[in-house]
mmCIF file with all atom_site columns, C-alpha atoms in Angstrom:
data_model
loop_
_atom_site.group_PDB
_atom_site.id
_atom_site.type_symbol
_atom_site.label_atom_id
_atom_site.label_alt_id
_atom_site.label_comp_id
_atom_site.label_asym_id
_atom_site.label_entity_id
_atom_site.label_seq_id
_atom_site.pdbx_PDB_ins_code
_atom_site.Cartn_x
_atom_site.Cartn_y
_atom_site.Cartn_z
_atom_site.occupancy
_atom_site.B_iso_or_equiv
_atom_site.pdbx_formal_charge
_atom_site.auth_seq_id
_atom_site.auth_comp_id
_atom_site.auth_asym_id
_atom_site.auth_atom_id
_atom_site.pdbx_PDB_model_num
ATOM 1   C CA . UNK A 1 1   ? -80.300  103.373 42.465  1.00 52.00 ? 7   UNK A CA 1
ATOM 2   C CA . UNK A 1 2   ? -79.530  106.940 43.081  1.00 65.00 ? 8   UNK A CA 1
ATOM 3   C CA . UNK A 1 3   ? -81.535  109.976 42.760  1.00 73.00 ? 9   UNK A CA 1
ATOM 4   C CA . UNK A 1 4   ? -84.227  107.933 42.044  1.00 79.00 ? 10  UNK A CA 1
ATOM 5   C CA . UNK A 1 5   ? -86.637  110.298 44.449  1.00 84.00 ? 11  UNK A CA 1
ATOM 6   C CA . UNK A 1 6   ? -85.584  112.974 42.043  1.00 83.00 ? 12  UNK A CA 1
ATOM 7   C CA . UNK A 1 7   ? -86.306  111.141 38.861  1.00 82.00 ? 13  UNK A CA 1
ATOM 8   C CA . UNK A 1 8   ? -89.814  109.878 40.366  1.00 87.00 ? 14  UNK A CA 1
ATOM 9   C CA . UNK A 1 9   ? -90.306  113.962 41.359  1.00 88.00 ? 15  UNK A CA 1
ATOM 10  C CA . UNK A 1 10  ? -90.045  114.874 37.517  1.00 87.00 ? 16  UNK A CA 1
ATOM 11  C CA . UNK A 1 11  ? -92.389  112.493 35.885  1.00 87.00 ? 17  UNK A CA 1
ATOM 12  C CA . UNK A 1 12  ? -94.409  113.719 38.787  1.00 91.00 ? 18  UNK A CA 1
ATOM 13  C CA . UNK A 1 13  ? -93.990  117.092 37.680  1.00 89.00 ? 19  UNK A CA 1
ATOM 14  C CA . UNK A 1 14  ? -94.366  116.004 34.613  1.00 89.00 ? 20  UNK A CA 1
ATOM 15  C CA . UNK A 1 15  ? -97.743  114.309 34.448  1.00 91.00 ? 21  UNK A CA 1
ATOM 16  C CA . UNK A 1 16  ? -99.155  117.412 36.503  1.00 92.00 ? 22  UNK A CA 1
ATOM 17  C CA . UNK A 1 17  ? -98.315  119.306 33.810  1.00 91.00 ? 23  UNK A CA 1
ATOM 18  C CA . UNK A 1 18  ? -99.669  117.010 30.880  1.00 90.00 ? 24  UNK A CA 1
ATOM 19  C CA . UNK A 1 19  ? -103.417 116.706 33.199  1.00 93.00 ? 25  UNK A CA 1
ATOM 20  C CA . UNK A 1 20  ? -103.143 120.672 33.881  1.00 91.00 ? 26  UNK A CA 1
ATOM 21  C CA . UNK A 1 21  ? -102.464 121.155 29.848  1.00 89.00 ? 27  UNK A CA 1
ATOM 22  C CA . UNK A 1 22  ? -105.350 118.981 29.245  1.00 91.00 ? 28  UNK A CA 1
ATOM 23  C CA . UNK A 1 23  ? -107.753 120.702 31.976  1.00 92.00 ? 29  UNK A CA 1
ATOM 24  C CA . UNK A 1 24  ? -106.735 123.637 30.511  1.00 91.00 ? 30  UNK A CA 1
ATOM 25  C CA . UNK A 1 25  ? -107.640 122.663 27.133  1.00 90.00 ? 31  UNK A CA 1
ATOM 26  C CA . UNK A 1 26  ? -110.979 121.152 27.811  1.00 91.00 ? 32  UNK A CA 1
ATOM 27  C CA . UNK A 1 27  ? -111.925 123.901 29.420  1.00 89.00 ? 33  UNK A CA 1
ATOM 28  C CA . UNK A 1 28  ? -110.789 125.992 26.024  1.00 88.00 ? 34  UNK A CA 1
ATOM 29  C CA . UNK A 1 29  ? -112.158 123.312 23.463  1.00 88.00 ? 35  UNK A CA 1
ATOM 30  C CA . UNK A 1 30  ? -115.220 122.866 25.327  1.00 91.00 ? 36  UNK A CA 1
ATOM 31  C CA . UNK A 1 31  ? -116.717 125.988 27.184  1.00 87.00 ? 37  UNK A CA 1
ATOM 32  C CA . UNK A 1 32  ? -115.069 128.236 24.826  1.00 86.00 ? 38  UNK A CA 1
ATOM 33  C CA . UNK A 1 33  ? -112.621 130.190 27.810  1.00 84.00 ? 39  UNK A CA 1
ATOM 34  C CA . UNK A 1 34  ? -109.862 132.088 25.595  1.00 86.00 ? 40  UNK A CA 1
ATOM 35  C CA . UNK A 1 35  ? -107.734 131.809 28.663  1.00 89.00 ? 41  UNK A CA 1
ATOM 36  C CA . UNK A 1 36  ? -108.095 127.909 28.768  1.00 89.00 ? 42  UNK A CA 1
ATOM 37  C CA . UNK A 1 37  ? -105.918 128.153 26.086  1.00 88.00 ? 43  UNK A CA 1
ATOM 38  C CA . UNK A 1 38  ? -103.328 130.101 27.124  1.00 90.00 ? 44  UNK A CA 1
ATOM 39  C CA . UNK A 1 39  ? -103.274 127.903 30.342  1.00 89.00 ? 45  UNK A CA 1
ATOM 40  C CA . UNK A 1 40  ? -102.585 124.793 27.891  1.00 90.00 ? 46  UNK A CA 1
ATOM 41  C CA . UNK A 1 41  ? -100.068 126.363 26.514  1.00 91.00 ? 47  UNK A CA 1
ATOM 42  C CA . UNK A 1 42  ? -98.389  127.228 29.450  1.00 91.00 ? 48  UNK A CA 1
ATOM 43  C CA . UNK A 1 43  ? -98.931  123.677 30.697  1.00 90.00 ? 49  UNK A CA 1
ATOM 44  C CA . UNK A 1 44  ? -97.889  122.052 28.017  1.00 90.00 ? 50  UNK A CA 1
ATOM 45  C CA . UNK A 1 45  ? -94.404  124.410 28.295  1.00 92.00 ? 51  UNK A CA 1
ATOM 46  C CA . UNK A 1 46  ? -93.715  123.736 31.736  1.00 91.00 ? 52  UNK A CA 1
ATOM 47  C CA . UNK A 1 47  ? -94.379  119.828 31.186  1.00 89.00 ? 53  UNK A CA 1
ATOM 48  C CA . UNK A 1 48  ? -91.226  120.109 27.950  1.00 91.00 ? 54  UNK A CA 1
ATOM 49  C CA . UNK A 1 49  ? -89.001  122.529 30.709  1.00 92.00 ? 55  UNK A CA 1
ATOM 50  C CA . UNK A 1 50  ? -89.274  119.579 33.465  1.00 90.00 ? 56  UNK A CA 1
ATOM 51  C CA . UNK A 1 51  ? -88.795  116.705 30.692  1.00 89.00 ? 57  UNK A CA 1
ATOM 52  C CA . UNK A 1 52  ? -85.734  118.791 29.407  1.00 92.00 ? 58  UNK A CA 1
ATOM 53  C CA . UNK A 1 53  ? -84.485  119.106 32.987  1.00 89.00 ? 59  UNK A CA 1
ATOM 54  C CA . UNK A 1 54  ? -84.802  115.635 33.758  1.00 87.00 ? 60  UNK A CA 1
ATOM 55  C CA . UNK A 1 55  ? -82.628  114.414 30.573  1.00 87.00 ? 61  UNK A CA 1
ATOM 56  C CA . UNK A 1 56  ? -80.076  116.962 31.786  1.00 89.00 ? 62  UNK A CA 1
ATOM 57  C CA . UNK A 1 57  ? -80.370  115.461 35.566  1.00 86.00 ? 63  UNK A CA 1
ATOM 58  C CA . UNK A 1 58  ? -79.602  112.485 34.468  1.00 83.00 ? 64  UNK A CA 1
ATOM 59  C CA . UNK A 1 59  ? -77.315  112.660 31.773  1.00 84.00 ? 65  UNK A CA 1
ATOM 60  C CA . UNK A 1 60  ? -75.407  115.207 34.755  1.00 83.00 ? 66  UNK A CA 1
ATOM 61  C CA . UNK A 1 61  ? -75.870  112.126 37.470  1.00 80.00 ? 67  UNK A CA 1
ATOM 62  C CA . UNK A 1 62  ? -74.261  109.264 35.168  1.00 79.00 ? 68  UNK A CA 1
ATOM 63  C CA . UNK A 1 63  ? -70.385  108.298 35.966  1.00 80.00 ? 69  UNK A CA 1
ATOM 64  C CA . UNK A 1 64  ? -67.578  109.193 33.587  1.00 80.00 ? 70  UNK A CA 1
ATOM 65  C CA . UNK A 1 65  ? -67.010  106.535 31.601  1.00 80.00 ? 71  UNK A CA 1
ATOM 66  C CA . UNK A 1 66  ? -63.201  105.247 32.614  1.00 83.00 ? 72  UNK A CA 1
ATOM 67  C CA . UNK A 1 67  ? -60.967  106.106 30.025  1.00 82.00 ? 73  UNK A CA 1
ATOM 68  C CA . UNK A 1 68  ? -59.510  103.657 27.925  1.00 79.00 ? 74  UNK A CA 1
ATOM 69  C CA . UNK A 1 69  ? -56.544  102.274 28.403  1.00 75.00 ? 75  UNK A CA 1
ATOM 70  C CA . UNK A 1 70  ? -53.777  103.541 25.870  1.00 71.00 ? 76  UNK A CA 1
ATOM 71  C CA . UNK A 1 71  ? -52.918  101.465 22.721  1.00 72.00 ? 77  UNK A CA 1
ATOM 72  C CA . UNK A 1 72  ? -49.573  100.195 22.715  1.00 71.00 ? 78  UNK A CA 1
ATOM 73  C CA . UNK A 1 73  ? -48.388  99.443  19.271  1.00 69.00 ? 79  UNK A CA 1
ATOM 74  C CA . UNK A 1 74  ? -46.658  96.501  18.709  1.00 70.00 ? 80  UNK A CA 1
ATOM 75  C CA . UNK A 1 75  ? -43.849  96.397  16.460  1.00 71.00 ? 81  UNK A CA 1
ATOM 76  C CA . UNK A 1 76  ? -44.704  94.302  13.067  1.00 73.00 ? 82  UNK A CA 1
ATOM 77  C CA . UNK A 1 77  ? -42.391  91.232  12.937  1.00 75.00 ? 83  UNK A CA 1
ATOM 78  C CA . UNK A 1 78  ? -40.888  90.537  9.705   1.00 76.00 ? 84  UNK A CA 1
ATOM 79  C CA . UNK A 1 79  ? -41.653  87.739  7.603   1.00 73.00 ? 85  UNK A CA 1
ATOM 80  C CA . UNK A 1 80  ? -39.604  85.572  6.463   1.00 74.00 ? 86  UNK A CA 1
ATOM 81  C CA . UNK A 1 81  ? -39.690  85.764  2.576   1.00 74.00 ? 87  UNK A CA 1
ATOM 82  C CA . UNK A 1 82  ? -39.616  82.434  0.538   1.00 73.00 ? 88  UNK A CA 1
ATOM 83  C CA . UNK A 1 83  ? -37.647  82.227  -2.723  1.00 69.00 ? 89  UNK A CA 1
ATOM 84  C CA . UNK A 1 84  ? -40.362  80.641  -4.919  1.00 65.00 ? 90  UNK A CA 1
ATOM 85  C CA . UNK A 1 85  ? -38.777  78.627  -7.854  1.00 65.00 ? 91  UNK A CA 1
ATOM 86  C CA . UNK A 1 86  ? -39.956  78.398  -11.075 1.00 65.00 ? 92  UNK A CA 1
ATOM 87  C CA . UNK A 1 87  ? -41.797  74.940  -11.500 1.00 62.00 ? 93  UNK A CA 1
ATOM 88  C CA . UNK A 1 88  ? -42.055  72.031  -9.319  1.00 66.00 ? 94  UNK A CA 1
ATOM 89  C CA . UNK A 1 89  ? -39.432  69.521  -10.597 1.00 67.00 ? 95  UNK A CA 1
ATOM 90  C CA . UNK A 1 90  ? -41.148  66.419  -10.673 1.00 70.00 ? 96  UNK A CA 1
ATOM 91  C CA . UNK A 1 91  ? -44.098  68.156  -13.228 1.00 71.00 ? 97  UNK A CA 1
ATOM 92  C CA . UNK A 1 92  ? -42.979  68.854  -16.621 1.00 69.00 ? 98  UNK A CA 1
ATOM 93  C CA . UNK A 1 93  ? -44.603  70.842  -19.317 1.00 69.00 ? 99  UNK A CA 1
ATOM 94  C CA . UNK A 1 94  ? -47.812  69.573  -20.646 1.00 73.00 ? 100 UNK A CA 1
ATOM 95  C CA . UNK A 1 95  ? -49.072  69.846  -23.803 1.00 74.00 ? 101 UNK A CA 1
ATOM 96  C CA . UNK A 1 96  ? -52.664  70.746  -24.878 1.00 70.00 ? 102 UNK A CA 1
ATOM 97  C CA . UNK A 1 97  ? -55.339  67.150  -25.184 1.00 73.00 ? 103 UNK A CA 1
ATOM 98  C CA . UNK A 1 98  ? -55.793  65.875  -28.891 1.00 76.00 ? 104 UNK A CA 1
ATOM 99  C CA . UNK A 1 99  ? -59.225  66.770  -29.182 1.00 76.00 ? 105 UNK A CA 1
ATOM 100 C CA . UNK A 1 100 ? -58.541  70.321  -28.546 1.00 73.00 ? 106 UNK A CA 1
ATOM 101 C CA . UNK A 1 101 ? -59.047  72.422  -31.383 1.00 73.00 ? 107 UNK A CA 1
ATOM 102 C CA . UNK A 1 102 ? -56.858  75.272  -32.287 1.00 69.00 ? 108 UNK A CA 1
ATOM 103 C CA . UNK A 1 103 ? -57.099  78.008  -33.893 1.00 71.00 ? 109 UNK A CA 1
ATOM 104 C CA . UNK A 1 104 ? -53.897  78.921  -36.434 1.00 71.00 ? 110 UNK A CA 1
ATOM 105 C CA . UNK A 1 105 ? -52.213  82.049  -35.753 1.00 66.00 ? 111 UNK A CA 1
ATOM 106 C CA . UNK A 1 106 ? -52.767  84.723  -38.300 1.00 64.00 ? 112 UNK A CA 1
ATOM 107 C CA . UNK A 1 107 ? -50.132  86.390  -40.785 1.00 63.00 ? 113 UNK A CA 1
ATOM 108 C CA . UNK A 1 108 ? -48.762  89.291  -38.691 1.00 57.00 ? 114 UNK A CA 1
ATOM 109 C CA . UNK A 1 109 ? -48.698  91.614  -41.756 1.00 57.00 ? 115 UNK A CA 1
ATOM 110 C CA . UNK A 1 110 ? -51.684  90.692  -43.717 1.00 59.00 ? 116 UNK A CA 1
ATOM 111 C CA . UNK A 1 111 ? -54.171  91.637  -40.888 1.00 59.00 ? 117 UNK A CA 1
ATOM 112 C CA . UNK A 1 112 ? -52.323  94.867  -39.968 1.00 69.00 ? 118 UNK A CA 1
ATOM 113 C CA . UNK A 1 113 ? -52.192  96.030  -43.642 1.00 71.00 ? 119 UNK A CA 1
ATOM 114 C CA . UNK A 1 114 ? -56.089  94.675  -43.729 1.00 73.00 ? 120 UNK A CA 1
ATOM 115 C CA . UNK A 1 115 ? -56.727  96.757  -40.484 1.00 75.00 ? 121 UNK A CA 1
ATOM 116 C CA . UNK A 1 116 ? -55.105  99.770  -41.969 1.00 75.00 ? 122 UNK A CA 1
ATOM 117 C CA . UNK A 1 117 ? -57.083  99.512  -45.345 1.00 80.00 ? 123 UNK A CA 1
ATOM 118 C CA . UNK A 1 118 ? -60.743  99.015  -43.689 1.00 81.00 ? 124 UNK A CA 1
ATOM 119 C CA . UNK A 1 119 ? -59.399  102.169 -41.437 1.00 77.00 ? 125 UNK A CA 1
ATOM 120 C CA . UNK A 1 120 ? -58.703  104.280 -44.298 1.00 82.00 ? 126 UNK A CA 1
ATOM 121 C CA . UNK A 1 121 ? -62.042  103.548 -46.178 1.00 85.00 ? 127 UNK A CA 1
ATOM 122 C CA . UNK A 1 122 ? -64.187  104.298 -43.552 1.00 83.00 ? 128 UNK A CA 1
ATOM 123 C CA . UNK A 1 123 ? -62.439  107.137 -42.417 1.00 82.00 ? 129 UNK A CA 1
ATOM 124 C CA . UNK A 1 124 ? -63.253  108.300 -46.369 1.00 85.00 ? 130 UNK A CA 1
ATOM 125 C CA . UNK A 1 125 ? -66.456  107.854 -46.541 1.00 84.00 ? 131 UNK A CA 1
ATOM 126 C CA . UNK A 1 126 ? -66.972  109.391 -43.101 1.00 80.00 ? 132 UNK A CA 1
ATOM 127 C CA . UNK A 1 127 ? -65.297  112.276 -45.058 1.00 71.00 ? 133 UNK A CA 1
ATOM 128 C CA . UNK A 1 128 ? -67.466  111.944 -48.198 1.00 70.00 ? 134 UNK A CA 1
ATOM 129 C CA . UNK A 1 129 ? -70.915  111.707 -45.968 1.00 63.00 ? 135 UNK A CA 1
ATOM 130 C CA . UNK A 1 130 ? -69.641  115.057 -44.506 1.00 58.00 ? 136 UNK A CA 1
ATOM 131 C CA . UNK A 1 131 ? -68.583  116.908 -47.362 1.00 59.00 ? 137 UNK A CA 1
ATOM 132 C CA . UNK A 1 132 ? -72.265  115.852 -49.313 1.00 58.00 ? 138 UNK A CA 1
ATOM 133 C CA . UNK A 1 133 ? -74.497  116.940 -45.891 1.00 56.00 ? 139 UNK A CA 1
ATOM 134 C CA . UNK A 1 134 ? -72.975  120.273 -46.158 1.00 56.00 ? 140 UNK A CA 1
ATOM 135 C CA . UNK A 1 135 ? -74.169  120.908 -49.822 1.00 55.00 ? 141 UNK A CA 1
ATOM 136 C CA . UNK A 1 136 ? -77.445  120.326 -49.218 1.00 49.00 ? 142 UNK A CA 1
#
């Protein structure tokens, strides 16, 4: 493992700086020093810079990753289209079980002319309903 003397030398680092912070702020929290803070904070600052460093160390140290080898495309091979026939010849058309009920088709005209009647009504009394809202 390389550089491993230099990663054990930064979580030295640091862990000095994490039991400096916290001398530092005992010495704040508890005797009441205003520069025991201002030592934790410095601490604690130094101990983020070496924990910064170290990601960068090591993120540096790591090989390139070998670059991929390229894509060749491959050319699509055509396929072979069936001519589908209409039915299979040995199956001929079957017709619907006895105790199937069916409905009878309706007149063609008599429900469009019965469509275009129940249209029109409603469409006059929609006009009716408006014309008596706005007189009163």
């Amino acid at each position: 493992m390389r550089g491993y003397a230099v990663h054990l030398l930064f979580h030295l680092l640091a862990i000095a700086a994490g039991a400096g912070c916290g001398a530092a702020g005992a010495l704040w929290w508890f005797g009441g020093e205003p520069t025991g803070l201002w030592l934790a904070i410095g601490a604690l600052m130094i101990g983020i810079i070496v924990l910064v460093l170290e990601g960068l160390y090591i993120s540096a140290s790591q090989p390139a990753p070998p670059p991929a080898p390229p894509t060749q495309s491959q050319p699509r091979m055509p396929v072979p289209q069936r001519q589908r026939g209409g039915t299979r010849p040995d199956l001929g058309p079957v017709a619907a079980p006895s105790d199937t009920l069916l409905q009878a088709a309706p007149d063609g005209g008599s429900a469009d002319q019965e469509t275009k009647t129940s249209a029109i009504d409603a469409l006059n009394s929609l006009g009716t309903a408006d014309r008596s809202g706005r007189q009163g």
